[in-house]
Short mmCIF file of C-alpha atoms and ligand atoms in Angstrom, two decimals:
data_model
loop_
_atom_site.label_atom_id
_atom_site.label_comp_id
_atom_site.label_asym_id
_atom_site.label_seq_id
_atom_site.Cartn_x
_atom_site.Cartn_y
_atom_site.Cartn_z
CA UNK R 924 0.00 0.00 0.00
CA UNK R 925 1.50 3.78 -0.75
CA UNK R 926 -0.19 6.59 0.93
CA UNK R 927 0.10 10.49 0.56
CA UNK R 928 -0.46 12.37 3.72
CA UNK R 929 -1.96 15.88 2.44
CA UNK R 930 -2.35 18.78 4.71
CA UNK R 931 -0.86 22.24 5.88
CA UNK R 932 2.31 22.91 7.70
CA UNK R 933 1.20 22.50 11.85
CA UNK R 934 -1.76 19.92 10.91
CA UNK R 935 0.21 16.76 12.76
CA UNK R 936 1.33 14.86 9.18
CA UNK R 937 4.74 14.18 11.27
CA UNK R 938 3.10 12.84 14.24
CA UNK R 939 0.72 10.79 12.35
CA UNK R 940 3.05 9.87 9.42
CA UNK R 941 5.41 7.86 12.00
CA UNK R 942 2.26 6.29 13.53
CA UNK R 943 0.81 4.92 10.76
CA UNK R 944 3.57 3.95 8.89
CA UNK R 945 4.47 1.47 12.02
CA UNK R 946 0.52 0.35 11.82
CA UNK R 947 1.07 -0.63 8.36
CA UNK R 948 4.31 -1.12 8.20
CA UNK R 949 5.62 0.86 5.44
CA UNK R 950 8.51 3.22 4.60
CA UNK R 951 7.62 6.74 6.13
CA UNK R 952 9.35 9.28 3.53
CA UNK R 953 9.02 13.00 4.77
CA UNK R 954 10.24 15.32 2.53
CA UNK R 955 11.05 17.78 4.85
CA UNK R 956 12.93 15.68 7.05
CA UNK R 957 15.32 14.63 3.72
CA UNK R 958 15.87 17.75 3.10
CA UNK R 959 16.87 19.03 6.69
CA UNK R 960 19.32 15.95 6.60
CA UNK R 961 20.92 17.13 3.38
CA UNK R 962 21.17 21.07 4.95
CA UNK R 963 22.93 19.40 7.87
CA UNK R 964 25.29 16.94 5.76
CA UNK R 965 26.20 20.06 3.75
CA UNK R 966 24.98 18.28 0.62
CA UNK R 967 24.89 19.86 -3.10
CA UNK R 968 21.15 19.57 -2.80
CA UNK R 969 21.02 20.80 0.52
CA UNK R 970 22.97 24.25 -0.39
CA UNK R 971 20.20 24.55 -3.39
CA UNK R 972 17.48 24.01 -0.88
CA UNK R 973 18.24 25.98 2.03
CA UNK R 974 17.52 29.42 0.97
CA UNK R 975 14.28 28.26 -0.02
CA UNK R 976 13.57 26.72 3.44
CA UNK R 977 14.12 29.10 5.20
CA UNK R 978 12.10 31.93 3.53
CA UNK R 979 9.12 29.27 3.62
CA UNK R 980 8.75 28.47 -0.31
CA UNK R 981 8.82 25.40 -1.94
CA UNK R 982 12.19 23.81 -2.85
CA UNK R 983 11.75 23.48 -7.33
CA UNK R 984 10.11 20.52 -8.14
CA UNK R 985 12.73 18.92 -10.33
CA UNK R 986 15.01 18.66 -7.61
CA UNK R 987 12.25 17.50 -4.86
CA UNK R 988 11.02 14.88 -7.47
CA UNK R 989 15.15 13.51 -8.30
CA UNK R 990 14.98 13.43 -4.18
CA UNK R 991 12.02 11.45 -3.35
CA UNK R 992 12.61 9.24 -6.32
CA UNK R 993 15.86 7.81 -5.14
CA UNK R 994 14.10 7.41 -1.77
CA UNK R 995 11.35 5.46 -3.23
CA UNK R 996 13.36 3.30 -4.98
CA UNK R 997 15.34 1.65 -1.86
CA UNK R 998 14.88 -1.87 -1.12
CA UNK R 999 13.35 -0.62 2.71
CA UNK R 1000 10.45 1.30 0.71
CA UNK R 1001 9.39 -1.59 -1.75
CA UNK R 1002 6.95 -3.10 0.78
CA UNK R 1003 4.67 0.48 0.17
CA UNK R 1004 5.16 3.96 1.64
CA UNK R 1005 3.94 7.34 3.33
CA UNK R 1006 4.66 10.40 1.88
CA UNK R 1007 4.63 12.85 4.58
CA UNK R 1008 5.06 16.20 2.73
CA UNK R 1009 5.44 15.47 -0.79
CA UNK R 1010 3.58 16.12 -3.11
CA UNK R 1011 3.16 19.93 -2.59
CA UNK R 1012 2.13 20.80 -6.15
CA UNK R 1013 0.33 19.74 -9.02
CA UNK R 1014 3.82 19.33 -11.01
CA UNK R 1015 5.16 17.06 -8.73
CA UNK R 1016 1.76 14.95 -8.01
CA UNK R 1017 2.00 14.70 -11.93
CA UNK R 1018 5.54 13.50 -12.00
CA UNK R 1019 5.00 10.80 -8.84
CA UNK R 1020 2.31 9.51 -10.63
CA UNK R 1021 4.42 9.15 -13.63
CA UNK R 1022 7.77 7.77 -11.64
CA UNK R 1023 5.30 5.39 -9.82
CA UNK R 1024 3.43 3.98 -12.51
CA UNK R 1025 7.21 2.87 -14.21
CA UNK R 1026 7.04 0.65 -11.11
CA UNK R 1027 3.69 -0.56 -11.65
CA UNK R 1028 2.49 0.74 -8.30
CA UNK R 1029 -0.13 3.39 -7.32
CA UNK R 1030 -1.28 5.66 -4.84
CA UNK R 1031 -4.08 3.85 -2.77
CA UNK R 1032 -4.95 6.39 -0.40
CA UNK R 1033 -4.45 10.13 -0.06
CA UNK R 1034 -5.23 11.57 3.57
CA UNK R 1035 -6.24 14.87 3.62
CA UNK R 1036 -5.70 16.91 6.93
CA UNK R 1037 -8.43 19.40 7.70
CA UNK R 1038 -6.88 22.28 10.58
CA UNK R 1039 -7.96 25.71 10.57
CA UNK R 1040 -5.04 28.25 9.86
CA UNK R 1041 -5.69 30.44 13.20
CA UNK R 1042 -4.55 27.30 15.14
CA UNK R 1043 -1.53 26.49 12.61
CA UNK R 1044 0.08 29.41 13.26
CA UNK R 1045 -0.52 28.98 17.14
CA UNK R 1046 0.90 24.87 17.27
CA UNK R 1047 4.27 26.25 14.35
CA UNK R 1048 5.22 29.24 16.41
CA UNK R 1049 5.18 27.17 19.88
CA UNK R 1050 6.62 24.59 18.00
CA UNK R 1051 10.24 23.31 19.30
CA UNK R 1052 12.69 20.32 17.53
CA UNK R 1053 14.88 18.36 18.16
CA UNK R 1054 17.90 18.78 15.69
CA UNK R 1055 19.44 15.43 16.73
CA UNK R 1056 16.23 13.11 16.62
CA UNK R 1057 13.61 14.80 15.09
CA UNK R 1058 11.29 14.51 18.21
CA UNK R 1059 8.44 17.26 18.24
CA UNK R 1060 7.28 18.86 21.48
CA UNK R 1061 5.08 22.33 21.93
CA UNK R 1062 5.80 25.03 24.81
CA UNK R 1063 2.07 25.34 25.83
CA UNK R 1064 0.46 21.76 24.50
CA UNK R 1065 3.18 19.31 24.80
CA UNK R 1066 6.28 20.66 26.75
CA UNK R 1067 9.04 18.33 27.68
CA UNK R 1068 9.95 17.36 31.35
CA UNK R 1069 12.56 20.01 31.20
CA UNK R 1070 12.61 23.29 29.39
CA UNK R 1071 14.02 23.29 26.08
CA UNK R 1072 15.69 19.45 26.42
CA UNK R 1073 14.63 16.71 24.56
CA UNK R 1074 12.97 13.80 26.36
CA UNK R 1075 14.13 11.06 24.40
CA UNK R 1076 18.10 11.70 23.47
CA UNK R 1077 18.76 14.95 25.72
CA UNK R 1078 19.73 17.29 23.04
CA UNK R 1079 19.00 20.83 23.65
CA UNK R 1080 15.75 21.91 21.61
CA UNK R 1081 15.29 24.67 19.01
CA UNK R 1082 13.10 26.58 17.01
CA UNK R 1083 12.50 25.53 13.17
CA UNK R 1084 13.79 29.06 11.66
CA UNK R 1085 10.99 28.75 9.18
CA UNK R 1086 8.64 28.43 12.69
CA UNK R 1087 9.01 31.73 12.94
CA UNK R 1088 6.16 34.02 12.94
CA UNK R 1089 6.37 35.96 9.60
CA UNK R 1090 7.87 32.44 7.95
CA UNK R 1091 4.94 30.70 9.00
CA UNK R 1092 2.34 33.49 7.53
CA UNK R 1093 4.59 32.30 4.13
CA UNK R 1094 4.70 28.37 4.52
CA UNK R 1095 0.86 28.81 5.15
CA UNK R 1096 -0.01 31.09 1.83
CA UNK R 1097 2.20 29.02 -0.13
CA UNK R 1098 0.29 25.85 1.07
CA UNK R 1099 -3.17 27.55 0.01
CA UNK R 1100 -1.90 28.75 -3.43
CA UNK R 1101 0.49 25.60 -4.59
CA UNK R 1102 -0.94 22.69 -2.10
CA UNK R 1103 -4.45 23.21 -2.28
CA UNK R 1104 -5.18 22.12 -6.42
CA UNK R 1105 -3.86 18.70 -5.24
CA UNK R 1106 -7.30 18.03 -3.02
CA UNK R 1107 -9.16 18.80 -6.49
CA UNK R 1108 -6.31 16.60 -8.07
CA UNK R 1109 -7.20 13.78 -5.48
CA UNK R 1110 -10.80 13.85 -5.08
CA UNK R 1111 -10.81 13.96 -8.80
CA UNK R 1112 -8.87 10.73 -8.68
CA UNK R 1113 -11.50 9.08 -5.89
CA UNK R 1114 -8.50 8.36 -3.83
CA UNK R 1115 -9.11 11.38 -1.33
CA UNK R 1116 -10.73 11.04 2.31
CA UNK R 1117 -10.84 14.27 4.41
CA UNK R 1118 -9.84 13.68 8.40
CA UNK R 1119 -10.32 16.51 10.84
CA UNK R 1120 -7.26 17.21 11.94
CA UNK R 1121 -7.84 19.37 14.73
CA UNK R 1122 -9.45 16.28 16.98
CA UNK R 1123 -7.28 14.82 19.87
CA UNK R 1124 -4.07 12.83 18.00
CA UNK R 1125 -5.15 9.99 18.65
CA UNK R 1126 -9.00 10.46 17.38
CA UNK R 1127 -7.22 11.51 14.49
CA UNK R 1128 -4.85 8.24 14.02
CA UNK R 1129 -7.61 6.01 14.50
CA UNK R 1130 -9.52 7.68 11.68
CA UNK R 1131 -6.62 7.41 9.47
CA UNK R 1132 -6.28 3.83 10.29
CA UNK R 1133 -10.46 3.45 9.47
CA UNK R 1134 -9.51 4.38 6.03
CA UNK R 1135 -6.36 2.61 5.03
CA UNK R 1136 -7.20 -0.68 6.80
CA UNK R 1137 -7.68 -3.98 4.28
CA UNK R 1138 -11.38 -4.25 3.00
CA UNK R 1139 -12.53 -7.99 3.47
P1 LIG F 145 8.10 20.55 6.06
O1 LIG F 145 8.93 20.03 7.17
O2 LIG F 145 7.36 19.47 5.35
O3 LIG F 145 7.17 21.68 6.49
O4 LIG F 145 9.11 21.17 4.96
C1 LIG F 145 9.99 22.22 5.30
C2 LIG F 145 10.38 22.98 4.04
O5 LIG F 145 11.05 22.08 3.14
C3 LIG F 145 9.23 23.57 3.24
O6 LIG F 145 8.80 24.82 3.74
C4 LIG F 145 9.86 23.66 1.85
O7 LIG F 145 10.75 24.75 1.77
C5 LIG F 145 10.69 22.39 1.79
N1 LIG F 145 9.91 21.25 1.25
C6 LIG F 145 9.53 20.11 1.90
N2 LIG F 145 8.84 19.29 1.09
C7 LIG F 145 8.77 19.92 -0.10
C8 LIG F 145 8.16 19.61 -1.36
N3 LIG F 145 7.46 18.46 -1.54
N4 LIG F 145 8.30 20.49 -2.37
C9 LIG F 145 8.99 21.64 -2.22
N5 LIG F 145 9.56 22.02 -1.07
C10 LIG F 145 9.47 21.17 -0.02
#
C-alpha cells in the first residue's frame, strides 16, 4: 500500500506519518525531514534548498522529485510507503504519478488533513525540535519534562527558523496557493478522504487507520 499524507504545515502529518507507517508497516518518507538531513550533511542539494527553506517556499520541483525518487526506490520502501510532505504541487503529483506507474504501483490512499489556519500558526510558532532526533514537542500543549531538552536523546531543543512568525504566515499562503489544487487533483482521482485534523491525536490516528485498513 502507498499513501500520501496531504495537509498544511502545523496539521500533525509528522506525528501521524510515524504512527501509521508502524501500523502498516511501510517506509515513512518526509520530505522535509530529507531535506533538513541534506542542509545538515552540507549536501549539493542541501545548499540549493536551504535558501528556499528558510524563507518558507517550496524547494523546485525537479530537484524535490530527483529526491524522493531515489528514496522510493530503496529496497526498505518496496513493501509500500507514506509520503509525509510530498507532493506539494500539481507538477510534482503529476511526475509521482508518472515515476510510480514505471514501477507498476499506485497511490491507494491520499489523507487529507483538515486544521484551521488560526490554530496552525498557534501549534508552528510554539513549535520546538529536536535537531538530533527529530522529536516534536510544543511550549504550551506538549512541553518536555525540562525546558528546552529533549525527552528522548537529551539534546537541547530549538526553534524551526521557518517556525518563525512571519515564515509561518509564508509556509501557510504558499500551502493555500500551490498545495491546495492537489485536493481537487485527489478527489478527482477518488483516492481522497478528508480527516479533521484538529481532533485529539489519537481520534485523528484512529480515523486514518479506518480508512487505510484492508477491505474484506
Ligand atoms: P516541512 O517540514 O514538510 O514543512 O518542509 C519544510 C520545508 O522544506 C518547506 O517549507 C519547503 O521549503 C521544503 N519542502 C519540503 N517538502 C517539499 C516539497 N514536496 N516540495 C517543495 N519544497 C518542499
Amino acid at each position: 500500500m502507498n499513501l500520501v499524507l496531504l495537509g498544511p504545515p502545523g496539521a500533525g502529518k509528522g506525528t501521524q506519518a510515524a504512527r501509521i507507517a508502524r501500523t502498516f508497516a511501510l517506509a515513512h518518507l518526509s520530505s522535509g525531514d530529507i531535506l533538513r538531513a541534506e542542509v545538515r550533511g552540507g549536501s549539493d542539494l542541501g545548499r540549493q534548498a536551504q535558501s528556499f527553506m528558510n524563507a518558507g517556499t517550496l524547494v523546485p520541483d525537479g530537484l524535490i522529485l530527483d529526491m524522493m525518487a531515489v528514496h522510493m526506490g530503496t529496497p526498505g520502501a518496496s513493501g509500500g510507503f507514506l509520503l509525509d510532505g510530498f507532493p506539494r504541487t500539481v507538477a510534482q503529483a503529476e511526475g509521482l504519478d508518472r515515476k510510480i506507474g514505471l514501477l507498476g504501483r499506485r497511490v491507494d490512499h491520499v489523507i487529507h488533513l483538515v486544521v484551521p489556519d488560526g490554530e496552525l500558526e498557534s501549534r508552528l510558532t510554539g513549535r520546538r525540535s529536536c535537531p538530533a532526533c527529530n522529536a516534536v514537542f510544543h511550549v504550551a500543549n506538549n512541553p518536555p519534562k525540562q525546558a528546552d531538552v529533549c525527552d528522548q536523546c537529551g539534546t537541547m531543543l530549538v526553534q524551526r527558523p521557518d517556525d518563525q512568525a512571519a515564515v509561518v504566515r509564508t509556509r501557510l499562503a504558499t500551502y493555500h496557493e500551490l498545495t491546495g489544487p492537489l485536493v481537487t487533483y485527489y478527489r478527482g482521482k477518488g483516492v481522497l478522504a478528508d480527516v479533521d485534523g484538529s481532533q485529539a491525536p489519537d481520534r485523528v490516528t484512529a480515523a486514518i487507520e479506518a480508512i487505510c485498513a484492508p477491505r474484506p
